[in-house]
PDB file of C-alpha atoms in Angstrom:
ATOM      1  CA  UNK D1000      39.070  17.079 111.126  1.00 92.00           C
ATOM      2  CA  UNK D1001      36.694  16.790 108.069  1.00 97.00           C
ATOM      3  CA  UNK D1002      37.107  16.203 104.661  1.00 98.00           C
ATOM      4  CA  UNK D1003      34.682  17.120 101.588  1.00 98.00           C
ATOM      5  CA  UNK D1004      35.392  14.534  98.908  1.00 98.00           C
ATOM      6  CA  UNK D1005      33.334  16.113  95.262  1.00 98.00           C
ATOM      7  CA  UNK D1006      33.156  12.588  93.299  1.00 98.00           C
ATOM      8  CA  UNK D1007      32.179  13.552  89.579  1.00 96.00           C
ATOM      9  CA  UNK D1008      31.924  11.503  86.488  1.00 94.00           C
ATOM     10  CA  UNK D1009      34.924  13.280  84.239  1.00 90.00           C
ATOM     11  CA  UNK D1010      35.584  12.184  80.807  1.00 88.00           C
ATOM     12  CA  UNK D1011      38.616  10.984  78.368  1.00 83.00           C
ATOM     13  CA  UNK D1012      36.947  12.732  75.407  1.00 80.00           C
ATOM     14  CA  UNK D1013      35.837  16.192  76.890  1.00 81.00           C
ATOM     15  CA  UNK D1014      38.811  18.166  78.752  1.00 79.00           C
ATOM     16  CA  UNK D1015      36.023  20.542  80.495  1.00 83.00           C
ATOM     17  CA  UNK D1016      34.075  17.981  81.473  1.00 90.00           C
ATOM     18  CA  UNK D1017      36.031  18.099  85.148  1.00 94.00           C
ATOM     19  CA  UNK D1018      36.222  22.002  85.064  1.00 95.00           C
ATOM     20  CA  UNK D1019      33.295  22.798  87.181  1.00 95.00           C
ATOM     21  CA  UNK D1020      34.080  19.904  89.578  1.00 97.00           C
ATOM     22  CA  UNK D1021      37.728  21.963  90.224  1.00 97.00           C
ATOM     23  CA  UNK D1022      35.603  25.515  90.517  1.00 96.00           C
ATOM     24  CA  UNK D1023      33.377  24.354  92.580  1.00 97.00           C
ATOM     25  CA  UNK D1024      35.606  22.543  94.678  1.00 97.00           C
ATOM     26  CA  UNK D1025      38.191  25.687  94.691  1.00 97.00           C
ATOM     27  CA  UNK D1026      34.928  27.850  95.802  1.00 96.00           C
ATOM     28  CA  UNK D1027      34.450  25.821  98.996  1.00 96.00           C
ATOM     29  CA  UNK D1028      38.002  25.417  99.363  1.00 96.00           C
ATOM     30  CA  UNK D1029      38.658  29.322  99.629  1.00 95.00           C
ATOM     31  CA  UNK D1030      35.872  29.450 102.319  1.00 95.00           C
ATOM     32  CA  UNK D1031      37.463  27.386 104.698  1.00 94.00           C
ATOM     33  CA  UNK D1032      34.251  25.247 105.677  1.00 94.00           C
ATOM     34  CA  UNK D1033      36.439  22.021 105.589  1.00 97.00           C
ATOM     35  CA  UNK D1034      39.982  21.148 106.537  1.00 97.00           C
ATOM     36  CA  UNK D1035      40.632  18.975 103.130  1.00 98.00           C
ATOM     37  CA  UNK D1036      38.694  19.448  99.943  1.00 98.00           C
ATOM     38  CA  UNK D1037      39.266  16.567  97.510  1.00 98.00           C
ATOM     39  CA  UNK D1038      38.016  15.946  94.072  1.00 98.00           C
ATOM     40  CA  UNK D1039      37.427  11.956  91.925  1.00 97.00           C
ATOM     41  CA  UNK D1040      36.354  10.986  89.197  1.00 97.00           C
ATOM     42  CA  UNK D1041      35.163   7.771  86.990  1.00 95.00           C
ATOM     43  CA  UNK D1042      37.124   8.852  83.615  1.00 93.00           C
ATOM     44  CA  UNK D1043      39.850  11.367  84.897  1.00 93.00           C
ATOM     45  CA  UNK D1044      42.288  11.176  87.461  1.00 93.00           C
ATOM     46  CA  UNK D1045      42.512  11.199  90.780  1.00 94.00           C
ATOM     47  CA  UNK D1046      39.727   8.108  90.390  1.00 96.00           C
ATOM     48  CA  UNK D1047      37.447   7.796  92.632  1.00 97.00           C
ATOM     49  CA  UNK D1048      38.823   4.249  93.756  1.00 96.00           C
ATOM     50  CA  UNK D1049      41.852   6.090  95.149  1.00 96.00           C
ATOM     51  CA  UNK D1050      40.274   9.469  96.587  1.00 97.00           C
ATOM     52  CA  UNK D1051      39.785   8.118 100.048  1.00 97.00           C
ATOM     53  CA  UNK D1052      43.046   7.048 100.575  1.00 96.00           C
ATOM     54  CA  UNK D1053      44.695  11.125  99.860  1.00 96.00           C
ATOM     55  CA  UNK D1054      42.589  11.785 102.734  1.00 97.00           C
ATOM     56  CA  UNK D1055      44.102  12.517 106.262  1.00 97.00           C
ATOM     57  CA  UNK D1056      40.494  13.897 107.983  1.00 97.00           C
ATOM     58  CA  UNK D1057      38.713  10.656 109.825  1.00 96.00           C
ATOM     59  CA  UNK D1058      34.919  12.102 109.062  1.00 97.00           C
ATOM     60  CA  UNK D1059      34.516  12.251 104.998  1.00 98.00           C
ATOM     61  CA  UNK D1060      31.608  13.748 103.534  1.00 98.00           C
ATOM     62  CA  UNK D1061      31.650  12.269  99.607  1.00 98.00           C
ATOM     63  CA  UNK D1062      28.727  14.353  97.718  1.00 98.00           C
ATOM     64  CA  UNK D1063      28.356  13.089  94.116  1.00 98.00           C
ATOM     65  CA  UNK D1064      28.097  15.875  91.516  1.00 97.00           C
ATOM     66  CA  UNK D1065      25.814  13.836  89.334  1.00 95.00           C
ATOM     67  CA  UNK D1066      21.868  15.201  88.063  1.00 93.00           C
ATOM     68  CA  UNK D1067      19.518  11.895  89.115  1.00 92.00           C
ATOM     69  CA  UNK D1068      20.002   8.685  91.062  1.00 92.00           C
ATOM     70  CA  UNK D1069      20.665   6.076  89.554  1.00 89.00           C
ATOM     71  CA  UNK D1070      23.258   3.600  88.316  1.00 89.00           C
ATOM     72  CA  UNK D1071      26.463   5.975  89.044  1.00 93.00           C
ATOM     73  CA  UNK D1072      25.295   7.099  92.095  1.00 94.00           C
ATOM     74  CA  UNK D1073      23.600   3.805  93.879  1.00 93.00           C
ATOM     75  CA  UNK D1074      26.528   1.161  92.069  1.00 93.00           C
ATOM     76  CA  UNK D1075      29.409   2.512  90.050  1.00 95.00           C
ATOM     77  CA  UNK D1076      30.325   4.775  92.989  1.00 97.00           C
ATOM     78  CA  UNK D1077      29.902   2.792  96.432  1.00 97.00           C
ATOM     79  CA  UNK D1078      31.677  -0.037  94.570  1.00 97.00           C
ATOM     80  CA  UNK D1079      34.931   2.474  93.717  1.00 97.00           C
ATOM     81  CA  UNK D1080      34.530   3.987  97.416  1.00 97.00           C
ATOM     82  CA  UNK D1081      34.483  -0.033  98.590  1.00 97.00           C
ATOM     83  CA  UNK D1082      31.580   1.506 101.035  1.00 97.00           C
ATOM     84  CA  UNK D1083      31.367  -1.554 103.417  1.00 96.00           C
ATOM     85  CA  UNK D1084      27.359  -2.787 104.180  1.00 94.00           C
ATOM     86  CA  UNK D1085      26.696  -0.370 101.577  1.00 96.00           C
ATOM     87  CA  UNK D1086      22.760  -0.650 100.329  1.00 95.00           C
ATOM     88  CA  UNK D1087      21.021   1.816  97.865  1.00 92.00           C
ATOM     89  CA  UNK D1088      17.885   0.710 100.605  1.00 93.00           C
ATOM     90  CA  UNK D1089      19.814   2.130 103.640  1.00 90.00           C
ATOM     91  CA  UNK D1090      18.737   5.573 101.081  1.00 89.00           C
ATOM     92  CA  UNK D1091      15.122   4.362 101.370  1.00 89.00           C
ATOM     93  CA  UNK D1092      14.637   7.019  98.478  1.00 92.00           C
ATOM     94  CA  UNK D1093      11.631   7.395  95.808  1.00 92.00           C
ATOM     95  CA  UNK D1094      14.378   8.766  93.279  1.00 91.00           C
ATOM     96  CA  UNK D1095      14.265  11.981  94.754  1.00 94.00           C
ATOM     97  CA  UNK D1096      14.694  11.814  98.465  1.00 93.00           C
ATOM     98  CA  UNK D1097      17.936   9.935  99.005  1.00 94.00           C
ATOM     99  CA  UNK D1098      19.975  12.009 101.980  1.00 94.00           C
ATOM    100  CA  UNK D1099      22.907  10.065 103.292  1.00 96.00           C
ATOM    101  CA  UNK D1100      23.903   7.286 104.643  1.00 97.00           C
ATOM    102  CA  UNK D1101      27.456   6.696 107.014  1.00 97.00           C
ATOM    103  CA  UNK D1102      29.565   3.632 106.726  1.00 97.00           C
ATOM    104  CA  UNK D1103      33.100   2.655 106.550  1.00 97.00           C
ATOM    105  CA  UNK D1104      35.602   1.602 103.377  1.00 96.00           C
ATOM    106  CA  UNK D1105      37.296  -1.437 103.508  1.00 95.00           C
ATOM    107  CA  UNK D1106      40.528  -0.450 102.404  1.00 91.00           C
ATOM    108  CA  UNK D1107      40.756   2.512 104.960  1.00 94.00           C
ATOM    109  CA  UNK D1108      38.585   1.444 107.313  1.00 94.00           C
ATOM    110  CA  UNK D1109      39.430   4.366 110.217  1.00 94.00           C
ATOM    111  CA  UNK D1110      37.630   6.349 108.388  1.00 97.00           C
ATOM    112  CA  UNK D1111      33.904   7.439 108.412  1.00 98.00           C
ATOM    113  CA  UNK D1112      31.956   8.214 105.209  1.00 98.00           C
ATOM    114  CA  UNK D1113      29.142  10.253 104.735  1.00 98.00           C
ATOM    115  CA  UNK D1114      27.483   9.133 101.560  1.00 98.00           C
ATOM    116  CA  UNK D1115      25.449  11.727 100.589  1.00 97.00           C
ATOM    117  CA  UNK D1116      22.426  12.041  97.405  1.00 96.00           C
ATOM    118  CA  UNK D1117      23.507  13.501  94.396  1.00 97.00           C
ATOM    119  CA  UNK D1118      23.586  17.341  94.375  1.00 97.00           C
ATOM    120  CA  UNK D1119      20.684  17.144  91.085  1.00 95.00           C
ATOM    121  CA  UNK D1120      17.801  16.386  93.540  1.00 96.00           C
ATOM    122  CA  UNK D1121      18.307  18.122  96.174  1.00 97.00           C
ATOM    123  CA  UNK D1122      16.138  21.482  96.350  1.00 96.00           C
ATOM    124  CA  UNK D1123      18.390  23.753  96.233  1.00 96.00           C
ATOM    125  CA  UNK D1124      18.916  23.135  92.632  1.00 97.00           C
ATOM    126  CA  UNK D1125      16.118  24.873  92.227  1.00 97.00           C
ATOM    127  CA  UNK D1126      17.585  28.256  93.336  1.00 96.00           C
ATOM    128  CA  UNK D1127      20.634  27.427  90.713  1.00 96.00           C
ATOM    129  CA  UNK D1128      18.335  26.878  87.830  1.00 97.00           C
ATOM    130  CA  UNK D1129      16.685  30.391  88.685  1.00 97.00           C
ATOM    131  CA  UNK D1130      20.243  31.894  88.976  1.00 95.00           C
ATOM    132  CA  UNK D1131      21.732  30.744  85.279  1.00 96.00           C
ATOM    133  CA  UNK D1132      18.715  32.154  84.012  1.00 97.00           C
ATOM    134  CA  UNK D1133      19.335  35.726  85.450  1.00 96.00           C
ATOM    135  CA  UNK D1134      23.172  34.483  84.526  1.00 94.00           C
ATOM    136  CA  UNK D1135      22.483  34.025  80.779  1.00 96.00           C
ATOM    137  CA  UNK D1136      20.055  37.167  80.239  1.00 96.00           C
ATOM    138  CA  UNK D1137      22.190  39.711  82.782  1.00 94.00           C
ATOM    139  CA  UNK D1138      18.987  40.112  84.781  1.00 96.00           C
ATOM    140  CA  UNK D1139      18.673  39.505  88.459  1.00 94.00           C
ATOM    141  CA  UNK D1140      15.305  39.818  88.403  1.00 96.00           C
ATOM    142  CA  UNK D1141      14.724  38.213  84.917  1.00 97.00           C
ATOM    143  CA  UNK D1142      10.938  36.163  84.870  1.00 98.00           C
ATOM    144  CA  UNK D1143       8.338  37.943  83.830  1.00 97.00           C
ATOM    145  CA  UNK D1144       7.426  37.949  80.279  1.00 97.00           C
ATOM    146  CA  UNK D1145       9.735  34.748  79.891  1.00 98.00           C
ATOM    147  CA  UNK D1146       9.159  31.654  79.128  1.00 98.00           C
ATOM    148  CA  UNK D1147      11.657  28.888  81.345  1.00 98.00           C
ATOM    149  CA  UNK D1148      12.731  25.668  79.773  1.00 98.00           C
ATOM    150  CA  UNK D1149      14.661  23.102  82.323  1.00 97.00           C
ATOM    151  CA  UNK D1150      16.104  20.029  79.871  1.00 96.00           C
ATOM    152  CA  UNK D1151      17.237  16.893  80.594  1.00 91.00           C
ATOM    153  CA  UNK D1152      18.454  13.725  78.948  1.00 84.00           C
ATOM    154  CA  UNK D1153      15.973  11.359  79.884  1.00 75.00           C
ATOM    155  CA  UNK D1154      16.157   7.931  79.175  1.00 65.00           C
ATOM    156  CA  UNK D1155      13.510   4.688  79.599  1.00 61.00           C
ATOM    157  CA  UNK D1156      16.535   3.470  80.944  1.00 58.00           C
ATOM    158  CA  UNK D1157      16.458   5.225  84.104  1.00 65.00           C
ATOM    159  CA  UNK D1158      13.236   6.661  85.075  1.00 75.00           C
ATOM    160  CA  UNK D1159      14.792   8.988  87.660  1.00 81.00           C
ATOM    161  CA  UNK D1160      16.683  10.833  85.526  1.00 77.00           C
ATOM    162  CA  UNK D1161      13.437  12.725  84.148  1.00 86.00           C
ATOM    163  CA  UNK D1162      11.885  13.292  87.736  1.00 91.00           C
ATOM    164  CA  UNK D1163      14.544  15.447  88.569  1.00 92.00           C
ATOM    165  CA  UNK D1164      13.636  17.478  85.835  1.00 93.00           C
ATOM    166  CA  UNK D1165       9.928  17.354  86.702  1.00 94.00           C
ATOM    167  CA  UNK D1166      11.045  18.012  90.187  1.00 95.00           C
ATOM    168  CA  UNK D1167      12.834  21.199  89.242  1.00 97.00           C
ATOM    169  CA  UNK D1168      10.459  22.595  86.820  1.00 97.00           C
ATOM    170  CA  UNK D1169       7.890  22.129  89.317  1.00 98.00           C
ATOM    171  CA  UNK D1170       9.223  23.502  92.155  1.00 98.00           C
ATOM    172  CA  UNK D1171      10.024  27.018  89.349  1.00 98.00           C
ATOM    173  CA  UNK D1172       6.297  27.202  88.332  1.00 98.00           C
ATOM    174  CA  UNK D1173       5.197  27.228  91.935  1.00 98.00           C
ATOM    175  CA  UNK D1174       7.612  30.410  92.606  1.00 97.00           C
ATOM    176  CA  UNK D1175       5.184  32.073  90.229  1.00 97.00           C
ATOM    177  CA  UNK D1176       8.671  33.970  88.723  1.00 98.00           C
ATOM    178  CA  UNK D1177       8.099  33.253  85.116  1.00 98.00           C
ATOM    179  CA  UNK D1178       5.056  33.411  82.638  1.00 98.00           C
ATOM    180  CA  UNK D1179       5.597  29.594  81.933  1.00 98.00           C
ATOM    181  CA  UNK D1180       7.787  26.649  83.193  1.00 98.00           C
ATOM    182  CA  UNK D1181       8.186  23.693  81.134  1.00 98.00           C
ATOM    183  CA  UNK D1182      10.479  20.435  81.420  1.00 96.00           C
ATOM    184  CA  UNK D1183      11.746  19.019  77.717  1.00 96.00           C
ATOM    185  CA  UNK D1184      13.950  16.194  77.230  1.00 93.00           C
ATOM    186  CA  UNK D1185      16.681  15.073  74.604  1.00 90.00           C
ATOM    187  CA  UNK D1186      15.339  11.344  74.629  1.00 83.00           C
ATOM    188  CA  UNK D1187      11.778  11.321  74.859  1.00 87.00           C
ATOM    189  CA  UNK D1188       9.037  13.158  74.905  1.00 90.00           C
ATOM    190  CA  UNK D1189       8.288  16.505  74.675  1.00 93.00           C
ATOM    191  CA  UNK D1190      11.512  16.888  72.973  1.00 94.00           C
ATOM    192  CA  UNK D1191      13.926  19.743  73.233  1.00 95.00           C
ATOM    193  CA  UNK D1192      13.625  19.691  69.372  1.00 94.00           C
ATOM    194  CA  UNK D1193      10.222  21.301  69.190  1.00 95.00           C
ATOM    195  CA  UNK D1194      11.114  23.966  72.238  1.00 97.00           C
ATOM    196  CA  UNK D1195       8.771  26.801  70.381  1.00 97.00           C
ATOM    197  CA  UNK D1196       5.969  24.899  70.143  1.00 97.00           C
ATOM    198  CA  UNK D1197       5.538  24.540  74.211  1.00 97.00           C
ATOM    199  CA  UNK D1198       5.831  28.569  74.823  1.00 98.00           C
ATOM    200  CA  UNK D1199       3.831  31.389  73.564  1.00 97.00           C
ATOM    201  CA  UNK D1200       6.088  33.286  75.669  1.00 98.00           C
ATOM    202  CA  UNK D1201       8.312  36.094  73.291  1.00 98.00           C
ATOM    203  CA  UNK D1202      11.512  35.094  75.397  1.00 98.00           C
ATOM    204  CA  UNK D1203      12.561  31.558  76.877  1.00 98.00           C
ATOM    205  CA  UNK D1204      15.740  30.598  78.578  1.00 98.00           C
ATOM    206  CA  UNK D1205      16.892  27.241  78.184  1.00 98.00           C
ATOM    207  CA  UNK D1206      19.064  25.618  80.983  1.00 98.00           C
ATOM    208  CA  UNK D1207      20.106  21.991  80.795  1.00 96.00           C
ATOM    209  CA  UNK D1208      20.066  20.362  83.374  1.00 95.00           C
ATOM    210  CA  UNK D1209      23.577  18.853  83.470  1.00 94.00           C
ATOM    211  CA  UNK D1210      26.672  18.912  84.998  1.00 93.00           C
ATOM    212  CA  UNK D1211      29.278  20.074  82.328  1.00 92.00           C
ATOM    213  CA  UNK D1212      29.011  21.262  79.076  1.00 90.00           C
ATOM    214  CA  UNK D1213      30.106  18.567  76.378  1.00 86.00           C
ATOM    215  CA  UNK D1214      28.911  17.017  73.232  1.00 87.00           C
ATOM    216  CA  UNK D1215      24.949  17.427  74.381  1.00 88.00           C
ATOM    217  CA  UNK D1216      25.562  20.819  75.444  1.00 91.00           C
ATOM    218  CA  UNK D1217      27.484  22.452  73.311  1.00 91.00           C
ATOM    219  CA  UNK D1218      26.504  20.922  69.726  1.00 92.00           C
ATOM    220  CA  UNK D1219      23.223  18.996  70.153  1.00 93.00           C
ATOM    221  CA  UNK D1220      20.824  20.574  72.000  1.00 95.00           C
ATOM    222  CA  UNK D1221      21.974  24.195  70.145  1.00 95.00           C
ATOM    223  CA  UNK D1222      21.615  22.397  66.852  1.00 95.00           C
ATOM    224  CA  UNK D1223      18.147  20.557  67.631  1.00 94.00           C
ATOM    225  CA  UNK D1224      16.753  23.931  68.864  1.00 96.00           C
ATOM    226  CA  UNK D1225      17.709  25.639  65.595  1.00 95.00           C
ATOM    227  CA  UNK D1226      19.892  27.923  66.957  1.00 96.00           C
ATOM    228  CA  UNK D1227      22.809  27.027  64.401  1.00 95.00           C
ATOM    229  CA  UNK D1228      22.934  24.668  61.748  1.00 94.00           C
ATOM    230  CA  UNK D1229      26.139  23.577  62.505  1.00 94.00           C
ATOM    231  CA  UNK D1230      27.759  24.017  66.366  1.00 90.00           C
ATOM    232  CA  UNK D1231      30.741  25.090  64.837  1.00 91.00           C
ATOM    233  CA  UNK D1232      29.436  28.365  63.400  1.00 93.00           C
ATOM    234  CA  UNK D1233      28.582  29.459  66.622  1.00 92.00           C
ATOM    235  CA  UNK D1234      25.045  31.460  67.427  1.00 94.00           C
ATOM    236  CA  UNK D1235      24.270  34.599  69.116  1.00 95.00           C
ATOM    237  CA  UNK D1236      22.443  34.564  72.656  1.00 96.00           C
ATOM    238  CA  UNK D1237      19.669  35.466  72.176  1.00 97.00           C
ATOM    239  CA  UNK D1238      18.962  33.535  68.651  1.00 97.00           C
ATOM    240  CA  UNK D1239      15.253  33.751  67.042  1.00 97.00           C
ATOM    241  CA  UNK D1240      13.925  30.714  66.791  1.00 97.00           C
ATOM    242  CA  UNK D1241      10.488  30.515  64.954  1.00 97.00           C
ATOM    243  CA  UNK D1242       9.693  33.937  66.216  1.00 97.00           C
ATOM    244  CA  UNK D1243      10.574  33.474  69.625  1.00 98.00           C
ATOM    245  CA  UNK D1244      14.244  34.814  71.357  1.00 98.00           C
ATOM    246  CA  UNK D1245      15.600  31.959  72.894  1.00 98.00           C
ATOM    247  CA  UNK D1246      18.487  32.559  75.591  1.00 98.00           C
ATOM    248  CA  UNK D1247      20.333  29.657  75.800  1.00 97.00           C
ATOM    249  CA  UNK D1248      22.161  29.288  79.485  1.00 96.00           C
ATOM    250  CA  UNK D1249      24.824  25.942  78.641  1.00 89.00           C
ATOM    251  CA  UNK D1250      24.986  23.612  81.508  1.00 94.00           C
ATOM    252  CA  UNK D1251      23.192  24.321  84.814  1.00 96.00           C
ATOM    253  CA  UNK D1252      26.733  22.854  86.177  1.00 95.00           C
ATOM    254  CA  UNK D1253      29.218  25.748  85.183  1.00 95.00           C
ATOM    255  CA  UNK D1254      26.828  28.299  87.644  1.00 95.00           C
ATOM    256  CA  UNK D1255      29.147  29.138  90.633  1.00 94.00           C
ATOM    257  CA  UNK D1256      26.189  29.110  92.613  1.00 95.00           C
ATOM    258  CA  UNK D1257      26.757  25.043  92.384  1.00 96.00           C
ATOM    259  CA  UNK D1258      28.649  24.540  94.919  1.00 96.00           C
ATOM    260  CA  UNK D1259      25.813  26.167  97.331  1.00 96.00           C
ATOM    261  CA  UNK D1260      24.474  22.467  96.716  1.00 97.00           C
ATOM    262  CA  UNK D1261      27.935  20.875  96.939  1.00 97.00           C
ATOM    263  CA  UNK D1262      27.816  22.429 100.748  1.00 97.00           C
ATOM    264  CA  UNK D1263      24.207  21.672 101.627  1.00 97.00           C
ATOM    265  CA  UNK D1264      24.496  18.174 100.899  1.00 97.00           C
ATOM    266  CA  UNK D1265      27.545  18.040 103.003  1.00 98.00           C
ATOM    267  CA  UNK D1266      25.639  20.020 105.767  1.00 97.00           C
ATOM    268  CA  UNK D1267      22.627  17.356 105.512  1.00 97.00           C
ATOM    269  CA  UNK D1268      25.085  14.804 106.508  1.00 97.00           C
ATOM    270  CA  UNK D1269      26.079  16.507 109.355  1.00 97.00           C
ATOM    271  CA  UNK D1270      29.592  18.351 108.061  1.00 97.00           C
ATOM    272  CA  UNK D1271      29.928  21.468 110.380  1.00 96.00           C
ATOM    273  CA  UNK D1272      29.944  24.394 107.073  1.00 95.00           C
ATOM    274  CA  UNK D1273      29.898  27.731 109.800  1.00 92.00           C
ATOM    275  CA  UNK D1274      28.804  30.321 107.819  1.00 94.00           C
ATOM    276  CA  UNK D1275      29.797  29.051 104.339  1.00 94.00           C
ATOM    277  CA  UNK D1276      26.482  28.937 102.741  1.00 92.00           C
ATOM    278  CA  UNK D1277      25.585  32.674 102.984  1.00 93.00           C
ATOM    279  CA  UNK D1278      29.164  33.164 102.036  1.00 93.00           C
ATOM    280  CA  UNK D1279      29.531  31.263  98.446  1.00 92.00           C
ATOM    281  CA  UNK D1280      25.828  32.483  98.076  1.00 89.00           C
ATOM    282  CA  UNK D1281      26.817  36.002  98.338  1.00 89.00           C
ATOM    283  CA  UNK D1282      30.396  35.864  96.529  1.00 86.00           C
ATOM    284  CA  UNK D1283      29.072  33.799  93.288  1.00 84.00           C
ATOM    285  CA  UNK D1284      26.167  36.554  92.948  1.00 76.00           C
ATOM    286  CA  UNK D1285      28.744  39.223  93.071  1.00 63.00           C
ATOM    287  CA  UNK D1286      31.257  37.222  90.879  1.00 57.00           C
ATOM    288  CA  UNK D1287      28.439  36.399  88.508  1.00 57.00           C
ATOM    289  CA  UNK D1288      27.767  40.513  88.511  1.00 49.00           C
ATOM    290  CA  UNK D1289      30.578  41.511  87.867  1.00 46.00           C
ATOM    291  CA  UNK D1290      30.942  38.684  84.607  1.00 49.00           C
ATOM    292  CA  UNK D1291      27.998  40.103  83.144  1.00 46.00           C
ATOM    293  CA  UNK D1292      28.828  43.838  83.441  1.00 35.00           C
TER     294      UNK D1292
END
């Protein structure tokens, strides 16, 4: 047997913080790639401390739905998961590269765990980015004559959490798909603020690159762009902005197509998926279809 354990950050204050964690984890559950799918979180139960124990299957693959390495993914959550030997080394990642590492927990040690990366670097990210664009304008094959803007927090705190963003926006400008590709940050510079000034580009989608929409997605970044003065008026999608339409997407997170990365982590690590890549692949396109007809 094999278990998928989604581990995800949640939150007291925001009650759809967890939402795409459940969809996601519902999506690979209805595809029947693993015999137990299991969700934890840091702020929301079922915690993350306890997650292990709900599970019967003796091979766990845990794949952290968090954006960058860092301080969740190398401390907060090996030390909840009591990951025995565990050492962010053993990853022997630059910030972008980490793939897995297998261990036991001490508190149900007959188990083995598959620690895998977070699902924000891996490169199949990428291909969700792409897809909440064509999401958010109702274009499949939306990129020419647009502008692309991939956003992240950033923080001097954490240096990885921008080269995810870099990563992404990089790997998008060499597809040659849209007119320009540009990464912009909440925290540092270039700033999300000044989006118009980076684009000569009539159009520009926006995605954030974050889990869940909250307090950043929903009311800052809107308001810093100039989209609405205040959150709570609402704007329209697309919303002029200094002469330029800007389609805002919300978190990269909410796209179905997420839990594509969910599986290929898992599959990295050596989880046995069958065919349920091309199969979440092909029913979040059509699901995404039908949404936007």
């Amino acid at each position: 047997m094999q278990a998928l354990v989604i581990v995800a950050h949640g939150s007291h204050l925001n009650p759809d913080s967890s939402t795409p964690t459940y969809d996601h984890a519902d999506t690979i559950r209805e595809v029947g790639a693993f015999d137990e799918v299991r969700t934890g979180f840091w702020k929301e139960e079922p915690s993350i401390r306890e997650v292990l124990r709900t599970v019967e299957a003796d091979e766990v693959y845990v794949v952290p739905l968090f954006i960058s390495e860092g301080y969740f993914t190398e401390q907060v959550i090996p030390r909840e998961l009591h990951l025995d030997g565990w050492d962010v080394a053993d990853w022997d990642s630059d910030g972008l590269s980490a793939s897995h590492v297998t261990l036991t927990a001490t508190d149900v040690p007959d188990k083995t765990v598959h620690y895998c990366g977070p699902v924000g670097t891996h490169e199949a990210m990428t291909d969700v980015i792409v897809r909440r664009a064509e999401t958010v304008t109702g274009d499949p094959n939306v990129g020419s004559g647009f502008g692309l803007a991939v956003v992240g927090h950033g923080t001097e705190r954490n240096e990885n959490s921008a080269k995810a963003i870099e990563y992404h926006a990089d790997r998008i400008r060499d597809m040659d798909r849209f007119d320009e590709v540009q990464a912009l940050y909440m925290d540092e510079e270039p700033e999300v603020d000044d989006v118009t000034d980076y684009f000569e580009s009539d159009d520009v989608v926006v995605v954030p690159l974050f889990v869940a929409d909250g307090f950043h997605t929903q009311e800052d970044i809107p308001e810093d762009m100039g989209l609405t003065d205040d959150y709570r008026d609402g704007y329209e999608i697309p919303t002029v902005v200094d002469g330029h339409r800007i389609w805002y997407a919300g978190a990269v997170g909410t796209e179905g197509l997420m839990a594509d990365v969910v599986l290929e982590r898992a599959a990295d690590a050596g989880a046995d998926v069958g065919d349920a890549l091309e199969v979440v692949r092909e029913r979040t396109r059509t699901t995404e279809l039908a949404g936007e007809q």
